[in-house]
Structure formats: structure tokens, C-alpha cells
């Protein structure tokens, strides 16, 4: 499945490694939270970038103090109706100060993109039907927001009381 | 009342266009029904037994005459000539066609209305005390705070896929007319230590199959912290609420499972962190801006007494009865609050025809500053009527089937759509309600019985609030036959209680007699005509009712 990052197709250079497989010597690796927690020192010391996968049942408090170790965090949406990942994104961005790539994976659909974007996701694992054009259209449907969240600092409230 | 500024306008228009796109993606097959469902729900579109249903938001139940005329026109043009006012203070159309929906939404947007967040697992339209801005007993106008909550919760990106739907209600005073303790969050305006308006936050109430009374979690939260506190509460729920089972996903289950103390601890911990970030502080200028929209209308200086009214009451018994039951005390001398009953004998609770909606819009324009309220008990309110205009108002209402003097009486029922419309129903609700109103049609008898809140749901989802009816009726299904279970002693005011089941359920042929028996027992044992049904029940308990109802077994 393709990835759209900041509105453009990007190719996925990350090597997603499951918990049973040995780490490759080179390259950027994406590991589970469990694997990270068991091998944090070795993983951080390794050459190449590090990414971590959060499942919907893994709130990001577990990595609050170490978000700087990661260049990629993926948050899984097992079903589009499962909205926990929206809160996780806001905590990572707004509270823990994470600035790397934040990627939504799983059941990521067109009509959820703008909500995810507004919560701080900047990359999306999407199906073929979502092109950068569709992405731009979806993100642009609502041009202003009532709430300050994620990347949205231009709120109705600020515009009113400029 | 609140008027959109350029930003509100823009958002609603953009939202209609967004939904138009979604409808066309559904119609072209690009989107599955499963993917479309949460999107249409967030735009107020349900699939019922026979057709789609559109639920139009009436924020905190407040409408202008212009909006009411528009609702009537839509009923004529796209529905079967009527609409249904609901317990969420909204309006429902039962027969719109899918392809007409974007057009209806366009027409609504012309008068600053929409169907946003009237269903789906998001923060629903906020409800409030229907006497807001008129009641003598309020600390502050709940509409101001409801509007602030409406804006904060509208298209909130974090809280659009909550574990389950989420309902707010706000009351401006300790006399609770908004049933706040059976909402996910119920807010009561109080005075804080500094004398400013502050907010008591009750969390985790609800009805459905597990009725729960909300717990007081946040006490006297200040104005600037209100939104931060709500955001913290919703985040705790979004991250910790159960998602494995439809009936276990409301916040009431979370509060019940972890306990009110633990809930309070989690919310306060999160609140401290949200507050530290500082971006959600509610500025005084914004409160002032919104408050200005709800400024009191230009009242005339009048005497509290109105001899014309007294004379009219003396010469017209039905009118006098209407004044006694259907009006409430106004804070301004010479004015009164008039309740329009949508519960004619033999009618469908909450239904209004297009013609009736036009009449209400007209009388509101003539007598009440062009403003109308919808109540959670499925009636309408004109909040600011001069006492000297009451007779003329009532005569017009009466001529159009809306002058029934039964507010708060046994025929003023909440009734869910039931098996006549609803795919989840076990039993019919509407015909049972109609039969009961016919049995108790005699006005003197109703007035003699006094305040008695009867509420009917066609299944355990409790859309008809039966748990909190003084008398509740619940439709149950036994081997394909409709039965009705009766509960007694429920209440949704400041002393909220959940009714107790009186005994085995009744058939559709027995239920009306059973209700009559309950009423007779009450009349026999009340200490005086001033002792309401609920008070008498609380004094004597369920035994005398049970005894009489099941005497033959
Ligand atoms: C006809 C289609 C309807 C369907 C399929 C439906 C479905 C449901 C369901 C499943 C619940 C239980 C939710 C839960 O416990 O989590 C519920 C509760 C409720 N519904 Fe409905 N409903 C319908 C119509 C209405 C109408 C017309 C109203 C009036 C506005 C209404 C107002 C409510 C209220 C007030 C509750 C209970 C309070 C609560 O716990 O949220 N519903 N409904
Ligand atoms: S209470 Fe049951 S029957 Fe009545 S409207 Fe709700 S879901 Fe339908």
C-alpha cells in the first residue's frame, strides 16, 4: 500500500521487523513497542533510523520521555470506528513534543484523513484510490477549525479576537 | 439568539458540500454502506424500518420564527407534511429520500441550521433548560454555555470516533428541567467562590439498558477552565472507554467500572496537563461576544398583575386550566412563559404538521420576540409572552390543535417512535400512548390527578425515557407477542431516580387498565391533593400498587 506524506506519494524505505526476526545490520527499522522496550539500548545505539509501531491498545505514555529516539511512529487504526489513535496523535505532538513522522496505518479511509491530519498525523498508509489529489481535496474540505489541535493553530476563536 | 458569524457560516456550508460528496461517493458505489454509515450518521441520517430519517439539530432547543417556517416548508416539500420534535430538542423527518438530503441540508443552511452531530459516536447536539433567559430561578443563561460547548465540540477531530455517542445537557439553576443527571455529561451552573458563574460537571448518567445517575466529578469549575475540563474528560473516555461491546461503551459504564473516585482522579490528572498547555483557555472576550447574542429582549415595563387575564380566566374554564398548567413564572413583571403542548388527546407525542409549525412561527413573531424553544419533553415554549396577550395566543393555539391544557399531566407523555417506525422496537409505543390519553381525556380528572410524568419506550434502549417516568412503560417481546412492563417512581429532575419494576408485564389489552389502577391507588392513598404522585410513591413505596395490580393472582 502506498504512503502519502505531507500530501505527496513517498516510497517506504523502512524495514518493518517483527518480534521474532533478527534485526538487519543496516537500514532504518520499525519495531513493535514491546521489542523497543526490551531492547531500547541496542536499538538506539544501532546505525540507521528507528521507528516504533503503536497498536490501538498501546497509549503513547510508554514512550513519552523518549520520543526523540524515533524518526517514525506509526499508530494503528484496527477499524476506522476505533478513535483512540486520534488522542494518541495529539498527545505525541502536543504534549510529548514529537516532531518526526507520525503515520496512520490500518483502516485509514478518505473521510477520516482530515481528522487525522488535524490531530497531528502527517503520513498515511492508504489504499490506491487515495491519490495526492484526493488527499488534498479531503484535507481542504473544512478550511477552519473551532478547536486548537495538532497542527491547527488558526482557530475560529483566534480569528475572531485578533 | 445566536447568529452565525462569517466563520460559522463558512463551516456549515463547507460541511454541506463535504456531505454532498459523501452521498455521491455512496451512490456511485465507491463507498460501502458500512463506510458510509458513520458519515451519514454524523450528518443526522438514520436508516429506519421503512425509510431514511433525518434529524435536524436545534442547538439547545432554540429556534427563530424564520427557522420554524423553514422546517415547515421542508416538511411540505420533502416529507409527508409533518415533523417530529424529539427528546433531544431536535426535529426529525421520517420520510426524506436519500437523493434529496443534500438539498434539504442546503435549505437548512439558508436559515443557519444543519444536522451535524445529531447521531453517530460523537458529541451530540447540546440540550438545555427550555426556560433559559426567562426563568426567575436561573444563575446564568445556559444557552451561552451551551453555544460555547457546541462550537468546541463541532467537528472536534479527536472526538469524532468515540466509543459511543455522547450527550451533554446544561441547566442554569438547581431546579433541573434538562434532566442533566441522565446524560453522559450534565452541567449545572453554580456560583463559584469569587461569585462568578462556575460549573458543576456530572459525568456518567444515561438510560438505555443500564440506567445510571451521573456522578458529580468536577465541582465549581471556573469559566476559563470549562473547555479544558471537558476536553480532559472526553480524552479519558476516548482512551479508556470500552469498545468491545455496543452496550458497554457509554461513559456511564466506564465510570461505573472504575468508580467515581478513580474517574475523578483520572480526569483531574489529565485536566492539569491540558491546562498547563494553556491553548484551551476560554477567554472572557469570547464569552462576552456570545453573551451579547442572548441579551434579554426589550421588555416593556408592566405591572405584575394583569386584570384582563384574571377576567378572561374567570370566564373561560379551559383557558384558565391552560394558564394554570401551561405557563410558568417569568423573571420580568407582566410576562409569563407559555408552553405549547404537542400532546393533544389521541395525537402522536411531539408531532407537528407543517401548518402547525407555521402557526407557531407566527404567534412567536407576534407575541414572543420571534423565538421558540423545543423541550426535552417534546413540547414547545414561547419564553416571553405578555400576560395580556395570553388569551389571544391561546385562542390561536386552540384553534390549531395546540391549546391542550395538559403540561406535566398524565396525557403529556414522552413516547418513542416504537414499532411504527423503529427497527429495534419490541412493541408499539405510539398507539399505547394514544389509548392512555383517550382514557384520561377528561380534563377535570387529569387536573385532579395533578403532576404525573408518564414515559413510554418501545424497547430497552429507552429513547422514551421510561426509566425516569413517574410511571414508565417499556415494550418487551415475549415469544413474538408485545408486552408492556411498568416501572414506578422514576424521575429526571434534581432528585433523579430510576423507576422500579412493579411486577409481571401486561398485554396490550391490559396495559391501559393497569395504568388506571395505579392512578386510582394513588388517588386513594395521597394525603392531600398537593401530594404529587411521585411524592406519594416515595412515601409509601411500591407495595400498595403491586397489591392492587396483581390482586387476582
Ligand atoms: C427510530 C430510530 C431510533 C433508533 C434506532 C434509536 C436507537 C437508540 C439506541 C440503540 C439507544 C441506546 C443507546 C445506548 O444505550 O448506548 C438509544 C437511546 C436513546 N435514544 Fe434513540 N433511537 C431512535 C429514535 C430516537 C428518537 C426519536 C429519540 C428522541 C429524540 C431518541 C432519543 C434517545 C434517547 C434520549 C436515548 C436514551 C438516553 C441515552 O442513554 O442516551 N431516539 N436510541
Ligand atoms: S426505545 Fe427502542 S423502540 Fe423506541 S425508538 Fe428507541 S430503539 Fe426504537
XYZ file of C-alpha atoms and ligand atoms in Angstrom:
766
model
C 0.000 0.000 0.000
C 1.266 3.467 -0.831
C 2.116 6.151 1.655
C 1.154 9.774 1.418
C 3.353 12.063 3.442
C 2.642 15.770 3.681
C 0.418 15.400 0.657
C 2.868 13.542 -1.646
C 3.489 9.927 -2.521
C 6.617 8.692 -0.798
C 8.294 5.346 -1.051
C 8.581 3.407 2.139
C 12.268 2.841 2.968
C 11.507 1.492 6.411
C 12.099 -2.153 7.230
C 9.277 -3.355 9.453
C 10.704 -6.098 11.654
C 8.518 -8.464 13.637
C 9.459 -9.578 17.116
C 10.860 -12.982 16.080
C 13.122 -11.792 13.267
C 16.731 -10.666 13.756
C 17.427 -7.023 13.049
C 19.105 -6.286 9.732
C 22.608 -4.895 10.029
C 21.819 -1.824 8.004
C 18.764 0.255 7.207
C 16.005 2.033 9.045
C 13.942 -0.312 11.192
C 10.426 -0.175 12.514
C 9.778 -2.336 15.587
C 6.950 -3.067 17.986
C 6.656 -1.251 21.286
C 7.446 -4.496 23.121
C 10.628 -5.019 21.147
C 11.662 -1.444 21.714
C 11.069 -1.755 25.448
C 13.081 -4.990 25.625
C 15.996 -3.755 23.506
C 15.908 0.007 23.828
C 19.656 0.449 24.351
C 20.714 -1.761 21.453
C 18.135 -0.282 19.103
C 19.094 3.276 19.882
C 22.806 2.557 19.542
C 22.322 0.961 16.134
C 23.252 2.799 12.916
C 20.163 3.744 10.901
C 16.941 5.339 11.981
C 14.478 3.878 14.449
C 10.707 3.723 14.288
C 8.113 2.252 16.625
C 4.677 0.771 15.989
C 1.885 1.607 18.423
C -1.156 -0.627 18.458
C -4.535 0.883 19.283
C -4.245 -0.640 22.753
C -0.851 0.983 23.426
C -1.215 4.547 24.653
C 1.878 6.647 23.942
C 2.639 7.444 27.579
C 5.013 4.469 27.400
C 7.365 6.450 25.145
C 6.634 9.937 26.480
C 10.188 10.553 27.633
C 11.965 9.024 24.656
C 10.057 10.335 21.626
C 13.307 11.948 20.473
C 14.715 8.473 19.782
C 12.296 7.940 16.921
C 12.079 9.203 13.362
C 8.836 7.361 12.744
C 5.899 6.439 14.936
C 3.023 4.501 13.414
C -0.377 4.359 15.086
C -2.732 1.567 14.109
C -6.443 2.003 13.443
C -7.757 -1.579 13.589
C -11.159 -0.257 12.480
C -11.972 3.246 11.327
C -14.515 3.463 14.153
C -11.810 2.932 16.754
C -10.835 6.512 17.534
C -8.166 6.019 20.200
C -5.391 6.882 17.759
C -6.650 10.456 17.453
C -5.912 11.051 21.119
C -2.545 9.310 20.809
C -1.521 11.619 17.989
C -2.406 14.738 19.922
C -0.515 13.560 22.988
C 2.567 12.705 20.930
C 2.590 16.032 19.133
C 1.262 18.482 21.636
C 2.308 17.028 24.955
C 5.414 14.928 24.338
C 6.784 17.194 21.629
C 7.326 14.543 18.986
C 8.395 16.115 15.661
C 9.228 13.123 13.461
C 6.946 11.328 11.023
C 3.606 10.301 12.545
C 1.937 7.746 10.331
C -1.623 6.447 10.481
C -1.854 2.790 9.458
C -4.627 0.218 9.309
C -8.176 1.152 8.337
C -7.315 4.643 7.069
C -10.111 5.944 4.841
C -10.612 9.062 2.783
C -13.167 10.653 5.058
C -11.012 10.283 8.156
C -7.890 11.883 6.663
C -8.725 15.455 7.616
C -9.469 14.492 11.215
C -6.179 12.608 11.440
C -4.333 15.486 9.848
C -5.795 17.919 12.331
C -4.716 15.709 15.224
C -1.120 15.751 14.022
C -0.650 12.833 11.644
C 1.470 13.825 8.650
C 1.733 10.461 6.895
C -0.921 7.937 5.900
C -0.818 4.350 4.805
C -3.677 4.411 2.304
C -5.215 2.301 -0.428
C -4.721 3.018 -4.139
C -7.858 5.122 -4.508
C -6.403 7.879 -2.381
C -4.167 9.928 -4.623
C -2.452 13.159 -3.574
C -5.319 14.989 -5.338
C -7.940 13.150 -3.304
C -5.874 13.759 -0.212
C -5.709 17.495 -0.858
C -9.438 17.632 -1.508
C -10.204 15.794 1.699
C -7.890 17.939 3.827
C -9.316 21.100 2.284
C -12.987 20.362 2.848
C -13.152 22.272 6.103
C -10.933 25.326 5.929
C -11.071 26.465 9.526
C -11.490 24.805 12.897
C -13.117 25.687 16.177
C -10.529 23.819 18.249
C -6.810 24.250 18.634
C -5.478 20.733 17.947
C -2.344 19.258 16.446
C -1.333 21.420 13.509
C -4.384 23.682 13.698
C -3.353 26.834 15.434
C -5.570 29.078 13.275
C -8.837 28.655 15.058
C -12.113 30.484 14.731
C -11.503 31.855 18.209
C -8.150 33.376 17.221
C -9.584 34.800 14.016
C -12.419 36.436 15.941
C -10.280 38.010 18.606
C -7.265 39.038 16.557
C -30.434 34.250 19.918
C -27.105 33.215 18.494
C -26.420 34.331 14.915
C -23.670 32.834 12.830
C -20.702 34.988 12.058
C -18.685 34.515 8.849
C -16.754 31.598 10.341
C -19.782 29.619 11.462
C -21.380 30.206 8.052
C -18.329 29.047 6.222
C -18.038 25.855 8.223
C -21.653 24.835 7.767
C -21.525 25.497 4.031
C -18.316 23.531 3.695
C -19.838 20.719 5.670
C -22.880 20.517 3.384
C -20.551 20.285 0.394
C -18.493 17.622 2.103
C -21.623 15.562 2.744
C -22.809 16.066 -0.832
C -19.540 14.449 -1.917
C -20.017 11.591 0.513
C -23.564 10.924 -0.701
C -22.381 10.829 -4.296
C -19.478 8.517 -3.420
C -22.002 6.229 -1.730
C -24.382 6.357 -4.681
C -21.582 5.566 -7.130
C -20.565 2.578 -5.020
C -17.113 3.986 -4.272
C -18.004 3.794 -0.607
C -19.582 0.767 1.101
C -22.703 1.166 3.258
C -20.543 0.254 6.238
C -18.126 3.092 5.477
C -20.956 5.491 4.656
C -22.911 4.736 7.805
C -20.838 6.703 10.343
C -20.616 9.610 7.900
C -24.339 9.797 7.252
C -24.945 9.398 10.964
C -22.736 12.366 11.680
C -24.963 14.284 9.314
C -28.110 13.163 11.074
C -29.209 10.486 8.623
C -30.569 7.248 10.091
C -31.968 4.220 8.365
C -35.313 3.316 9.931
C -37.752 0.479 9.387
C -39.305 1.963 6.256
C -37.095 4.825 5.146
C -34.212 7.148 5.915
C -34.801 9.584 8.743
C -33.186 13.000 9.027
C -32.547 14.519 12.420
C -32.117 18.277 12.330
C -30.158 19.900 15.139
C -31.887 22.566 17.164
C -28.991 23.692 19.347
C -30.178 23.817 22.979
C -33.713 23.745 21.614
C -33.806 27.368 20.445
C -35.400 28.325 17.105
C -36.356 31.570 15.399
C -39.677 32.075 13.628
C -37.821 32.141 10.310
C -36.259 28.771 11.087
C -39.604 27.300 12.129
C -41.176 28.441 8.848
C -38.340 26.737 7.011
C -38.817 23.494 8.950
C -42.483 23.596 7.962
C -41.617 24.194 4.296
C -39.211 21.260 4.266
C -41.912 19.056 5.799
C -44.239 20.047 2.959
C -41.689 19.707 0.206
C -39.651 16.660 1.146
C -41.682 14.807 3.773
C -45.316 13.890 4.359
C -46.287 17.268 5.757
C -45.138 16.847 9.335
C -42.122 16.716 11.589
C -41.436 15.161 14.969
C -39.950 17.100 17.891
C -37.726 14.822 19.936
C -36.450 14.374 23.471
C -33.118 15.755 22.280
C -34.907 19.030 21.470
C -34.333 18.296 17.785
C -36.664 17.819 14.856
C -36.919 14.614 12.851
C -38.236 13.995 9.380
C -39.376 10.428 8.936
C -39.640 10.162 5.161
C -36.908 12.007 3.260
C -35.347 10.418 0.149
C -31.572 9.882 0.147
C -31.067 11.902 -3.017
C -32.974 14.868 -1.523
C -30.786 15.035 1.563
C -28.128 17.427 0.240
C -30.930 19.721 -0.990
C -32.607 19.650 2.396
C -29.291 20.433 4.048
C -28.827 23.370 1.657
C -32.237 24.719 2.593
C -31.455 24.319 6.266
C -28.147 26.118 5.832
C -30.053 29.102 4.378
C -31.522 29.642 7.839
C -28.362 28.710 9.754
C -29.498 25.187 10.531
C -27.894 21.816 9.993
C -27.996 18.181 11.020
C -24.418 17.983 12.218
C -23.613 15.575 15.021
C -27.202 14.617 15.708
C -26.175 10.978 15.574
C -23.005 8.903 15.396
C -20.436 8.230 18.097
C -19.559 11.871 18.541
C -20.585 14.706 20.820
C -24.241 15.232 20.040
C -26.261 18.389 19.912
C -26.228 20.008 23.370
C -29.560 20.328 25.165
C -30.519 22.908 27.786
C -33.276 24.185 30.044
C -36.114 25.408 27.832
C -36.815 28.340 30.172
C -33.311 29.775 29.647
C -33.196 33.548 29.849
C -36.748 33.709 31.206
C -36.751 31.660 34.395
C -36.791 33.519 37.671
C -34.544 30.922 39.295
C -31.520 30.793 36.981
C -27.962 31.734 37.930
C -26.997 32.417 34.344
C -28.356 31.737 30.884
C -27.450 28.121 29.987
C -27.662 28.906 26.244
C -24.461 30.941 26.397
C -22.532 27.999 27.765
C -24.300 25.521 25.528
C -23.284 27.570 22.494
C -19.679 27.630 23.686
C -19.778 23.856 24.101
C -21.466 23.497 20.714
C -18.624 25.309 18.992
C -15.887 23.455 20.853
C -17.486 20.090 20.094
C -18.348 20.760 16.440
C -16.067 18.738 14.138
C -13.765 18.043 17.058
C -11.203 15.864 15.284
C -10.190 13.905 18.344
C -13.720 13.073 19.476
C -15.471 12.079 16.257
C -14.986 8.333 16.778
C -15.660 7.944 20.466
C -16.534 4.512 21.853
C -20.194 5.563 21.731
C -22.446 8.599 21.333
C -22.034 11.392 23.837
C -24.778 13.663 25.126
C -24.491 16.933 27.037
C -27.243 18.777 28.887
C -26.966 22.115 30.668
C -29.186 23.655 33.338
C -28.928 27.228 34.559
C -30.084 26.542 38.082
C -30.529 23.869 40.710
C -34.113 23.207 39.597
C -33.248 20.791 36.853
C -35.546 21.000 33.837
C -32.963 19.498 31.474
C -32.585 16.022 33.036
C -28.841 16.575 33.369
C -28.260 13.543 35.598
C -29.241 11.105 32.863
C -26.754 12.493 30.359
C -23.162 11.499 29.643
C -22.200 14.919 30.944
C -24.711 17.092 32.762
C -23.673 20.612 33.659
C -25.252 22.749 36.339
C -24.361 26.426 36.534
C -23.416 27.396 40.085
C -21.753 30.335 41.804
C -18.023 29.899 42.288
C -16.120 31.195 45.318
C -15.468 34.526 43.618
C -19.171 34.950 42.877
C -18.643 34.284 39.161
C -20.531 31.653 37.234
C -18.929 28.236 37.634
C -19.813 24.715 36.553
C -20.660 21.520 38.351
C -19.842 18.660 36.000
C -21.868 15.468 36.439
C -20.454 12.550 34.492
C -21.733 9.127 33.516
C -25.501 9.322 33.593
C -27.587 7.600 30.991
C -30.575 5.444 30.267
C -30.668 2.543 27.866
C -30.382 -0.978 29.226
C -28.271 0.086 32.194
C -29.748 3.285 33.594
C -27.262 5.249 35.703
C -27.381 8.519 37.552
C -24.426 10.784 36.814
C -21.772 11.387 39.477
C -20.561 14.838 40.422
C -16.953 14.758 39.217
C -15.985 18.400 38.704
C -17.098 20.929 41.296
C -17.361 24.632 40.573
C -15.027 24.529 37.565
C -14.213 28.097 36.528
C -15.160 29.821 33.278
C -11.686 29.782 31.790
C -11.190 26.105 32.637
C -14.527 24.824 31.350
C -13.356 23.620 27.935
C -10.091 22.217 29.265
C -12.038 20.227 31.844
C -14.425 18.877 29.229
C -11.589 18.014 26.862
C -9.828 16.133 29.653
C -12.983 14.172 30.474
C -13.583 13.262 26.848
C -9.957 12.215 26.373
C -10.060 9.897 29.365
C -13.212 8.383 27.917
C -11.854 8.146 24.371
C -8.724 6.355 25.527
C -10.183 4.182 28.297
C -13.831 3.573 27.419
C -14.716 0.063 26.312
C -15.072 -0.575 22.610
C -15.684 -4.307 22.642
C -19.428 -4.225 23.158
C -22.109 -1.802 21.988
C -23.939 -1.842 25.294
C -20.825 -1.442 27.425
C -19.323 1.504 25.618
C -21.041 4.524 27.121
C -19.089 6.617 29.608
C -21.549 5.546 32.317
C -20.076 2.016 32.139
C -16.520 3.343 32.474
C -17.484 5.447 35.497
C -19.307 2.502 36.988
C -16.465 0.032 36.374
C -13.615 2.136 37.727
C -15.700 4.072 40.261
C -16.428 7.779 40.527
C -13.324 8.418 42.654
C -10.948 6.888 40.138
C -12.719 8.671 37.290
C -12.289 11.947 39.101
C -8.612 11.222 39.674
C -8.000 10.383 36.004
C -9.888 13.442 34.781
C -8.085 15.754 37.176
C -4.692 14.381 36.235
C -5.462 14.912 32.555
C -7.067 18.285 33.224
C -3.922 19.547 34.960
C -1.889 18.646 31.873
C -4.353 20.158 29.383
C -4.494 23.298 31.471
C -0.711 23.530 31.550
C -0.652 23.576 27.741
C -2.897 26.596 28.013
C -4.342 26.687 24.493
C -7.873 25.800 25.515
C -8.455 28.632 27.955
C -11.810 30.228 27.322
C -11.247 33.970 27.008
C -13.634 36.444 28.589
C -13.999 38.317 25.252
C -15.449 35.225 23.620
C -17.911 34.704 26.452
C -18.918 38.364 26.172
C -19.327 38.088 22.406
C -21.638 35.119 22.763
C -23.456 36.548 25.773
C -24.439 39.582 23.719
C -26.497 37.369 21.399
C -28.573 36.195 24.325
C -29.206 39.614 25.834
C -32.724 39.990 27.219
C -35.209 41.282 24.614
C -36.727 44.750 25.018
C -39.260 44.040 27.703
C -41.922 46.642 28.406
C -42.296 47.905 31.948
C -45.516 46.292 33.110
C -47.446 45.600 36.286
C -47.096 42.148 37.708
C -50.879 41.915 37.956
C -52.970 41.682 34.820
C -56.719 42.232 35.452
C -57.600 41.407 31.829
C -56.042 37.997 32.257
C -57.880 37.389 35.516
C -61.164 38.312 33.860
C -60.527 36.051 30.880
C -59.666 33.164 33.176
C -62.813 33.698 35.194
C -64.991 33.446 32.102
C -63.243 30.619 30.232
C -62.604 27.451 32.167
C -60.438 25.713 29.565
C -58.314 28.800 29.141
C -57.963 29.103 32.919
C -56.863 25.477 33.080
C -54.292 26.161 30.366
C -52.885 29.178 32.185
C -52.634 27.133 35.362
C -50.779 24.189 33.857
C -49.029 25.537 30.785
C -47.488 28.788 31.961
C -44.540 29.330 34.267
C -43.230 32.278 36.203
C -41.152 34.782 34.254
C -38.438 36.911 35.790
C -39.886 40.058 34.205
C -43.064 41.538 35.745
C -46.100 41.267 33.485
C -44.594 38.476 31.363
C -45.009 34.753 31.503
C -43.536 31.616 29.941
C -46.079 29.806 27.745
C -45.784 26.096 26.996
C -47.378 24.807 23.801
C -48.473 21.226 24.251
C -47.752 18.903 21.339
C -49.790 16.239 23.132
C -53.384 16.541 22.004
C -55.662 13.762 23.192
C -55.243 10.868 20.766
C -52.297 12.502 18.995
C -48.704 11.417 18.428
C -46.488 12.972 21.112
C -44.157 15.551 19.586
C -45.589 15.556 16.078
C -46.425 18.857 14.429
C -47.889 19.394 10.972
C -46.439 21.914 8.550
C -49.491 24.126 9.136
C -48.988 23.971 12.902
C -45.325 24.869 12.558
C -46.281 27.941 10.536
C -48.815 28.915 13.213
C -46.208 28.575 15.957
C -43.755 30.670 13.948
C -46.416 33.351 13.513
C -47.511 33.514 17.144
C -43.867 33.595 18.227
C -43.341 36.574 15.969
C -46.428 38.305 17.253
C -46.132 37.562 20.963
C -42.665 36.357 21.877
C -39.855 38.174 20.081
C -39.815 35.643 17.206
C -38.256 32.945 19.321
C -39.322 29.382 20.082
C -37.922 26.639 22.305
C -38.249 22.890 21.959
C -38.379 20.964 25.235
C -36.934 17.538 26.002
C -40.468 16.553 26.946
C -41.434 17.098 23.310
C -43.367 20.334 23.677
C -42.694 23.898 22.529
C -42.214 27.048 24.566
C -42.728 30.732 23.929
C -40.459 32.140 26.576
C -41.510 35.787 26.784
C -45.260 36.383 26.453
C -47.074 39.365 27.942
C -49.810 38.227 30.300
C -52.202 40.494 28.449
C -51.525 38.575 25.214
C -52.127 35.139 26.661
C -55.786 34.840 25.701
C -55.196 35.797 22.071
C -52.233 33.438 21.930
C -54.161 30.551 23.411
C -57.152 31.086 21.130
C -54.906 30.761 18.090
C -53.199 27.686 19.504
C -56.514 26.112 20.479
C -57.927 26.692 17.005
C -54.940 24.773 15.636
C -54.952 21.804 17.996
C -52.152 23.089 20.232
C -54.080 24.569 23.137
C -54.396 21.425 25.262
C -54.056 22.354 28.940
C -52.084 19.290 29.993
C -48.481 20.250 30.668
C -46.987 17.904 33.254
C -50.213 15.879 33.459
C -50.747 12.224 32.622
C -51.524 12.907 28.958
C -48.313 14.941 28.491
C -46.172 11.910 27.760
C -42.789 11.242 26.253
C -43.274 8.478 23.678
C -40.569 6.949 21.486
C -41.319 6.035 17.839
C -41.576 2.335 18.691
C -42.567 -0.405 16.301
C -44.375 2.014 13.997
C -41.011 3.358 12.804
C -38.096 1.837 14.621
C -36.202 -1.262 13.531
C -35.083 -2.034 17.091
C -38.515 -1.940 18.694
C -40.112 -4.802 20.608
C -43.511 -3.214 20.746
C -45.578 -0.271 19.607
C -45.373 2.827 21.779
C -47.423 5.416 19.925
C -50.784 3.588 19.996
C -50.388 2.782 23.704
C -49.714 6.455 24.427
C -52.735 7.430 22.371
C -55.017 4.998 24.204
C -53.873 6.281 27.566
C -54.535 9.889 26.567
C -58.012 8.859 25.450
C -58.730 7.024 28.700
C -57.700 10.094 30.695
C -59.097 12.656 28.281
C -61.348 14.262 30.876
C -59.618 17.473 31.888
C -61.043 17.702 35.384
C -59.849 14.219 36.073
C -56.343 14.971 34.762
C -56.103 18.131 36.790
C -57.345 16.299 39.866
C -54.588 13.706 39.392
C -52.047 16.502 39.100
C -48.420 16.245 38.011
C -47.716 12.780 36.650
C -44.973 12.112 34.149
C -45.668 9.075 32.026
C -42.989 7.932 29.605
C -43.055 5.114 27.081
C -40.234 3.271 25.273
C -40.701 0.513 22.719
C -37.555 -1.302 23.842
C -34.812 -1.213 26.441
C -32.838 1.486 24.602
C -35.102 3.871 26.476
C -35.441 6.637 23.897
C -38.787 7.364 25.579
C -37.106 7.930 28.993
C -39.284 5.288 30.678
C -36.705 4.719 33.438
C -37.249 8.244 34.708
C -41.023 8.412 34.260
C -43.077 8.681 37.439
C -44.810 5.898 35.585
C -42.644 4.212 32.947
C -43.843 1.802 30.291
C -41.408 -0.435 28.465
C -42.294 -2.590 25.471
C -40.955 -6.141 25.747
C -41.263 -9.063 23.421
C -42.336 -12.436 24.716
C -42.354 -15.120 22.075
C -43.435 -12.706 19.379
C -46.161 -11.002 21.416
C -45.955 -7.395 22.565
C -45.970 -6.941 26.343
C -45.548 -3.868 28.499
C -43.540 -3.706 31.678
C -44.395 -0.943 34.140
C -41.955 0.918 36.380
C -42.849 3.361 39.136
C -41.026 6.168 40.883
C -38.580 7.332 38.249
C -37.706 10.997 37.994
C -35.315 13.112 35.920
C -35.207 16.320 37.945
C -32.739 17.445 40.615
C -33.644 14.363 42.648
C -33.159 11.851 39.876
C -34.296 8.291 40.431
C -34.687 5.204 38.283
C -38.112 3.585 38.386
C -38.706 0.134 39.919
C -40.421 -2.663 38.029
C -43.819 -3.246 39.536
C -44.223 -6.897 38.516
C -45.041 -9.111 35.557
C -45.633 -7.323 32.266
C -49.077 -6.567 30.840
C -50.532 -7.347 27.443
C -51.617 -4.568 25.151
C -55.197 -5.185 26.278
C -54.308 -4.956 29.965
C -51.864 -2.063 29.996
C -54.297 0.857 29.942
C -56.375 -0.673 32.752
C -53.187 -1.245 34.723
C -52.249 2.425 34.404
C -55.727 3.382 35.545
C -55.430 1.081 38.561
C -52.123 2.695 39.513
C -53.692 6.125 39.312
C -56.683 5.018 41.411
C -54.397 3.587 44.096
C -52.546 6.874 44.214
C -55.746 8.934 44.469
C -56.904 6.753 47.385
C -53.718 6.983 49.370
C -52.487 10.521 48.777
C -52.513 12.646 51.902
C -53.860 15.688 50.121
C -54.345 16.884 46.547
C -50.990 18.647 46.931
C -49.141 15.399 47.405
C -47.957 14.574 43.874
C -47.889 11.028 42.572
C -44.114 10.919 42.892
C -44.134 12.190 46.482
C -46.836 9.717 47.456
C -44.904 6.898 45.810
C -41.743 7.886 47.642
C -43.668 7.864 50.916
C -45.466 4.526 50.549
C -43.253 2.536 48.168
C -44.305 0.060 45.547
C -46.288 -2.411 47.715
C -49.787 -0.862 47.614
C -49.592 -0.609 43.810
C -48.397 -4.164 43.424
C -51.085 -5.475 45.706
C -53.893 -3.923 43.742
C -52.448 -4.670 40.297
C -51.912 -8.352 40.922
C -54.793 -8.891 43.376
C -56.272 -11.702 41.296
C -53.112 -13.820 41.095
C -36.185 5.289 15.372
C -34.909 5.156 15.391
C -34.122 5.121 16.659
C -33.166 4.215 16.917
C -32.721 3.087 16.016
C -32.624 4.532 18.209
C -31.607 3.814 18.817
C -31.185 4.017 20.103
C -30.281 3.169 20.813
C -29.598 1.948 20.245
C -30.145 3.685 22.071
C -29.309 3.128 23.193
C -28.003 3.725 23.203
C -27.136 3.264 24.324
O -27.661 2.808 25.370
O -25.922 3.366 24.181
C -30.950 4.861 22.140
C -31.061 5.684 23.259
C -31.702 6.905 23.225
N -32.302 7.499 22.156
Fe -32.796 6.549 20.436
N -33.245 5.626 18.702
C -34.177 6.025 17.796
C -35.023 7.103 17.912
C -34.918 8.044 18.905
C -35.744 9.204 18.994
C -36.851 9.609 18.052
C -35.323 9.885 20.080
C -35.844 11.179 20.567
C -35.091 12.190 20.319
C -34.252 9.154 20.667
C -33.560 9.556 21.809
C -32.818 8.693 22.557
C -32.515 8.903 23.930
C -32.890 10.146 24.731
C -31.852 7.762 24.372
C -31.533 7.358 25.776
C -30.625 8.163 26.506
C -29.244 7.683 26.401
O -28.822 6.836 27.222
O -28.581 8.164 25.506
N -34.025 8.049 19.933
N -31.559 5.063 20.930
S -36.706 2.931 22.651
Fe -36.315 1.251 21.281
S -38.185 1.191 20.099
Fe -38.120 3.187 20.970
S -37.115 4.430 19.449
Fe -35.561 3.749 20.879
S -34.714 1.985 19.926
Fe -36.649 2.353 18.927
